[in-house]
Amino acid sequence: QGMAVRGIAYDKNISRISLSDVEDKPGILSSVFTALAEENIDVDIIVQSGVSKNGVADFSFSVSDDDVDKALKVIENLRSNLVIGDVTTERGLVKVSIVGAGMVSTPGVAAQMFDIIARQGVNIKMVSTSEIKISCVIEADHLTEVILALHSEYGLDADKNAFVGG
Amino acid sequence: QGMAVRGIAYDKNISRISLSDVEDKPGILSSVFTALAEENIDVDIIVQSGVSKNGVADFSFSVSDDDVDKALKVIENLRSNLVIGDVTTERGLVKVSIVGAGMVSTPGVAAQMFDIIARQGVNIKMVSTSEIKISCVIEADHLTEVILALHSEYGLDADKNAFVGG
Ligand SMILES: C[C@@H](O)[C@H](N)C(=O)O
Ligand SMILES: C[C@@H](O)[C@H](N)C(=O)O
């Protein structure tokens, strides 16, 4: 049948934290995210691409800018127990999402969102998807033009609550 | 307040395709996923962690096992136009998801899922998350014990439609 993009959501003040070259064995994700939860750090998206080489893998997650220092401390404290390679951080990001339904079974929905963003000359840094929500993380200074382009291309009215700001 | 895990879903016969060292500039995702859509290939999750080094980045996506060869052809045909480093494929996977609500604002929901899976000795290969769905891709031969452990830990009855099989 096909899907309709019903709305556009965004979250501001987001930072990415990436762990590279972590030991690719059961329990690593569990240890990291349990430790973050114990410090009451809200984690938004978690992405792991699945590339695994020489027994190590990478994964990333996003937190609000305010929680970065706390999250980095938590991770550093884990180094005595876990093999963690590089930890990199990128601040000043925003997450833009299209919200709809049946997006998996409709080829091209994600492609269209990526195309709209690319035509604004904006680089996509992180991607996380589900059937009802496709999220792209971009630099904060491009938020407005991307939001306007998305609402325009999808025919959504800005004044009809099509936007859900985070 | 917190969230309740309302159900567990799974998708079988999944393969991962990863593109490593692609040029990290606007339009790459758009080109790849438009080309896949033009061949009517259903893409399920798309994940990009955001790590970018020396102007190159990685991203992965999942397709059904049946679509792998077709998808790989599409990508190879793009090499004349795009800088694509390594393309790796992993077949024989399944996606397991917990479905609920408000999962972002409840620290520890993802950690708990990761922990349940880890305690089965199962390695998590890909992760993609949203507020209402947290998905982990694992090897197919561990599906049953993971599904049983998840339903047991979350107190869901297998016979009350708590499972949604894909
Ligand atoms: C790398 C990390 O995802 C590991 N495979 C785990 O299951 O925890
Ligand atoms: C690497 C890829 O995500 C690129 N940054 C793009 O926007 O298409």
PDB file of C-alpha atoms in Angstrom, chain A residues 16 18 20 24-27 29-30 33-34 37 40-53 58-60 86 88 90 95 103-108 110-112 114-115 118 121-133, chain B residues 16 18 20 24-27 29-30 33-34 37 40-53 58-60 86 88 90 95 103-108 110-112 114-115 118 121-133:
ATOM      1  CA  ARG A  16      27.052  11.604  19.989  1.00  0.00           C
ATOM      2  CA  SER A  18      31.030   6.541  20.044  1.00  0.00           C
ATOM      3  CA  SER A  20      35.321   2.088  18.840  1.00  0.00           C
ATOM      4  CA  ASP A  24      32.890  -8.019  20.345  1.00  0.00           C
ATOM      5  CA  LYS A  25      31.546 -10.550  22.831  1.00  0.00           C
ATOM      6  CA  PRO A  26      28.310 -10.889  24.820  1.00  0.00           C
ATOM      7  CA  GLY A  27      27.818  -8.479  27.684  1.00  0.00           C
ATOM      8  CA  LEU A  29      26.436  -3.423  25.549  1.00  0.00           C
ATOM      9  CA  SER A  30      24.795  -4.624  28.735  1.00  0.00           C
ATOM     10  CA  PHE A  33      24.221   0.811  29.224  1.00  0.00           C
ATOM     11  CA  THR A  34      23.559  -0.584  32.694  1.00  0.00           C
ATOM     12  CA  ALA A  37      21.304   3.856  33.527  1.00  0.00           C
ATOM     13  CA  ASN A  40      20.194   8.076  35.416  1.00  0.00           C
ATOM     14  CA  ILE A  41      21.538   9.181  32.060  1.00  0.00           C
ATOM     15  CA  ASP A  42      18.828   9.220  29.399  1.00  0.00           C
ATOM     16  CA  VAL A  43      20.112   7.594  26.264  1.00  0.00           C
ATOM     17  CA  ASP A  44      18.191   8.330  23.073  1.00  0.00           C
ATOM     18  CA  ILE A  45      19.341   6.344  20.079  1.00  0.00           C
ATOM     19  CA  ILE A  46      21.773   3.454  20.218  1.00  0.00           C
ATOM     20  CA  VAL A  47      23.296   2.307  16.942  1.00  0.00           C
ATOM     21  CA  GLN A  48      25.587  -0.566  16.166  1.00  0.00           C
ATOM     22  CA  SER A  49      26.245  -1.283  12.526  1.00  0.00           C
ATOM     23  CA  GLY A  50      27.404  -4.846  12.883  1.00  0.00           C
ATOM     24  CA  VAL A  51      30.815  -4.515  11.295  1.00  0.00           C
ATOM     25  CA  SER A  52      33.121  -6.707  13.322  1.00  0.00           C
ATOM     26  CA  LYS A  53      36.801  -7.086  12.530  1.00  0.00           C
ATOM     27  CA  ASP A  58      31.950  -0.191  17.307  1.00  0.00           C
ATOM     28  CA  PHE A  59      28.735   1.316  18.594  1.00  0.00           C
ATOM     29  CA  SER A  60      27.419   4.787  19.317  1.00  0.00           C
ATOM     30  CA  ASP A  86      38.608   4.825  21.322  1.00  0.00           C
ATOM     31  CA  THR A  88      34.907   9.924  20.586  1.00  0.00           C
ATOM     32  CA  GLU A  90      30.603  15.093  18.968  1.00  0.00           C
ATOM     33  CA  LYS A  95      18.073  14.687  15.565  1.00  0.00           C
ATOM     34  CA  MET A 103       7.937   2.571   6.271  1.00  0.00           C
ATOM     35  CA  VAL A 104       9.835  -0.671   5.937  1.00  0.00           C
ATOM     36  CA  SER A 105       7.542  -2.195   3.368  1.00  0.00           C
ATOM     37  CA  THR A 106       7.618   0.921   1.245  1.00  0.00           C
ATOM     38  CA  PRO A 107      10.981   1.080  -0.504  1.00  0.00           C
ATOM     39  CA  GLY A 108      12.224   4.574  -0.919  1.00  0.00           C
ATOM     40  CA  ALA A 110      14.213   6.578   3.824  1.00  0.00           C
ATOM     41  CA  ALA A 111      15.847   7.350   0.479  1.00  0.00           C
ATOM     42  CA  GLN A 112      13.482  10.284   0.018  1.00  0.00           C
ATOM     43  CA  PHE A 114      18.032  11.301   2.768  1.00  0.00           C
ATOM     44  CA  ASP A 115      17.569  13.024  -0.604  1.00  0.00           C
ATOM     45  CA  ALA A 118      21.238  16.007   0.831  1.00  0.00           C
ATOM     46  CA  GLY A 121      23.777  20.283   1.228  1.00  0.00           C
ATOM     47  CA  VAL A 122      23.554  18.839   4.731  1.00  0.00           C
ATOM     48  CA  ASN A 123      25.688  15.900   5.840  1.00  0.00           C
ATOM     49  CA  ILE A 124      23.977  13.050   7.698  1.00  0.00           C
ATOM     50  CA  LYS A 125      25.994  11.844  10.650  1.00  0.00           C
ATOM     51  CA  MET A 126      23.931   9.166  12.389  1.00  0.00           C
ATOM     52  CA  VAL A 127      20.939   7.153  11.251  1.00  0.00           C
ATOM     53  CA  SER A 128      18.554   4.965  13.223  1.00  0.00           C
ATOM     54  CA  THR A 129      15.339   3.570  11.760  1.00  0.00           C
ATOM     55  CA  SER A 130      12.173   1.660  12.542  1.00  0.00           C
ATOM     56  CA  GLU A 131       8.923   1.044  10.674  1.00  0.00           C
ATOM     57  CA  ILE A 132       7.392   4.181  12.103  1.00  0.00           C
ATOM     58  CA  LYS A 133      10.314   6.517  12.584  1.00  0.00           C
TER      59      LYS A 133
ATOM     60  CA  ARG B  16      23.361  -7.397   7.036  1.00  0.00           C
ATOM     61  CA  SER B  18      27.736  -2.939   5.495  1.00  0.00           C
ATOM     62  CA  SER B  20      32.743   0.844   5.034  1.00  0.00           C
ATOM     63  CA  ASP B  24      31.374  11.239   4.203  1.00  0.00           C
ATOM     64  CA  LYS B  25      29.614  13.981   2.275  1.00  0.00           C
ATOM     65  CA  PRO B  26      25.971  14.818   1.525  1.00  0.00           C
ATOM     66  CA  GLY B  27      24.192  12.574  -0.938  1.00  0.00           C
ATOM     67  CA  LEU B  29      22.947   7.710   1.678  1.00  0.00           C
ATOM     68  CA  SER B  30      20.501   9.208  -0.776  1.00  0.00           C
ATOM     69  CA  PHE B  33      19.024   3.927  -0.914  1.00  0.00           C
ATOM     70  CA  THR B  34      17.412   5.473  -3.976  1.00  0.00           C
ATOM     71  CA  ALA B  37      14.425   1.423  -3.866  1.00  0.00           C
ATOM     72  CA  ASN B  40      12.160  -2.547  -5.136  1.00  0.00           C
ATOM     73  CA  ILE B  41      14.398  -3.908  -2.430  1.00  0.00           C
ATOM     74  CA  ASP B  42      12.785  -3.647   0.996  1.00  0.00           C
ATOM     75  CA  VAL B  43      15.294  -2.294   3.467  1.00  0.00           C
ATOM     76  CA  ASP B  44      14.520  -2.823   7.138  1.00  0.00           C
ATOM     77  CA  ILE B  45      16.897  -1.092   9.494  1.00  0.00           C
ATOM     78  CA  ILE B  46      19.511   1.421   8.451  1.00  0.00           C
ATOM     79  CA  VAL B  47      22.212   2.261  10.969  1.00  0.00           C
ATOM     80  CA  GLN B  48      25.021   4.762  10.838  1.00  0.00           C
ATOM     81  CA  SER B  49      26.991   5.288  14.007  1.00  0.00           C
ATOM     82  CA  GLY B  50      28.427   8.670  13.189  1.00  0.00           C
ATOM     83  CA  VAL B  51      32.103   7.835  13.494  1.00  0.00           C
ATOM     84  CA  SER B  52      33.836   9.733  10.747  1.00  0.00           C
ATOM     85  CA  LYS B  53      37.590   9.573  10.207  1.00  0.00           C
ATOM     86  CA  ASP B  58      30.457   3.542   7.580  1.00  0.00           C
ATOM     87  CA  PHE B  59      26.826   2.519   7.526  1.00  0.00           C
ATOM     88  CA  SER B  60      24.867  -0.714   7.382  1.00  0.00           C
ATOM     89  CA  ASP B  86      34.562  -2.248   1.639  1.00  0.00           C
ATOM     90  CA  THR B  88      30.672  -6.805   3.727  1.00  0.00           C
ATOM     91  CA  GLU B  90      26.518 -11.347   6.860  1.00  0.00           C
ATOM     92  CA  LYS B  95      16.126  -9.305  14.383  1.00  0.00           C
ATOM     93  CA  MET B 103      11.638   3.882  26.304  1.00  0.00           C
ATOM     94  CA  VAL B 104      13.971   6.804  25.887  1.00  0.00           C
ATOM     95  CA  SER B 105      12.949   8.573  29.043  1.00  0.00           C
ATOM     96  CA  THR B 106      13.312   5.425  31.094  1.00  0.00           C
ATOM     97  CA  PRO B 107      17.012   4.752  31.564  1.00  0.00           C
ATOM     98  CA  GLY B 108      17.824   1.108  31.612  1.00  0.00           C
ATOM     99  CA  ALA B 110      17.740  -1.035  26.534  1.00  0.00           C
ATOM    100  CA  ALA B 111      20.311  -2.113  29.118  1.00  0.00           C
ATOM    101  CA  GLN B 112      17.870  -4.686  30.435  1.00  0.00           C
ATOM    102  CA  PHE B 114      20.999  -6.264  26.310  1.00  0.00           C
ATOM    103  CA  ASP B 115      21.491  -7.974  29.668  1.00  0.00           C
ATOM    104  CA  ALA B 118      23.985 -11.418  27.143  1.00  0.00           C
ATOM    105  CA  GLY B 121      25.612 -15.997  25.990  1.00  0.00           C
ATOM    106  CA  VAL B 122      24.391 -14.443  22.747  1.00  0.00           C
ATOM    107  CA  ASN B 123      26.378 -11.804  20.895  1.00  0.00           C
ATOM    108  CA  ILE B 124      24.562  -8.699  19.677  1.00  0.00           C
ATOM    109  CA  LYS B 125      25.567  -7.707  16.169  1.00  0.00           C
ATOM    110  CA  MET B 126      23.430  -4.728  15.201  1.00  0.00           C
ATOM    111  CA  VAL B 127      21.323  -2.344  17.254  1.00  0.00           C
ATOM    112  CA  SER B 128      18.739   0.205  16.176  1.00  0.00           C
ATOM    113  CA  THR B 129      16.451   1.986  18.634  1.00  0.00           C
ATOM    114  CA  SER B 130      13.515   4.335  18.933  1.00  0.00           C
ATOM    115  CA  GLU B 131      11.217   5.361  21.780  1.00  0.00           C
ATOM    116  CA  ILE B 132       8.865   2.491  21.065  1.00  0.00           C
ATOM    117  CA  LYS B 133      11.090  -0.196  19.655  1.00  0.00           C
TER     118      LYS B 133
END
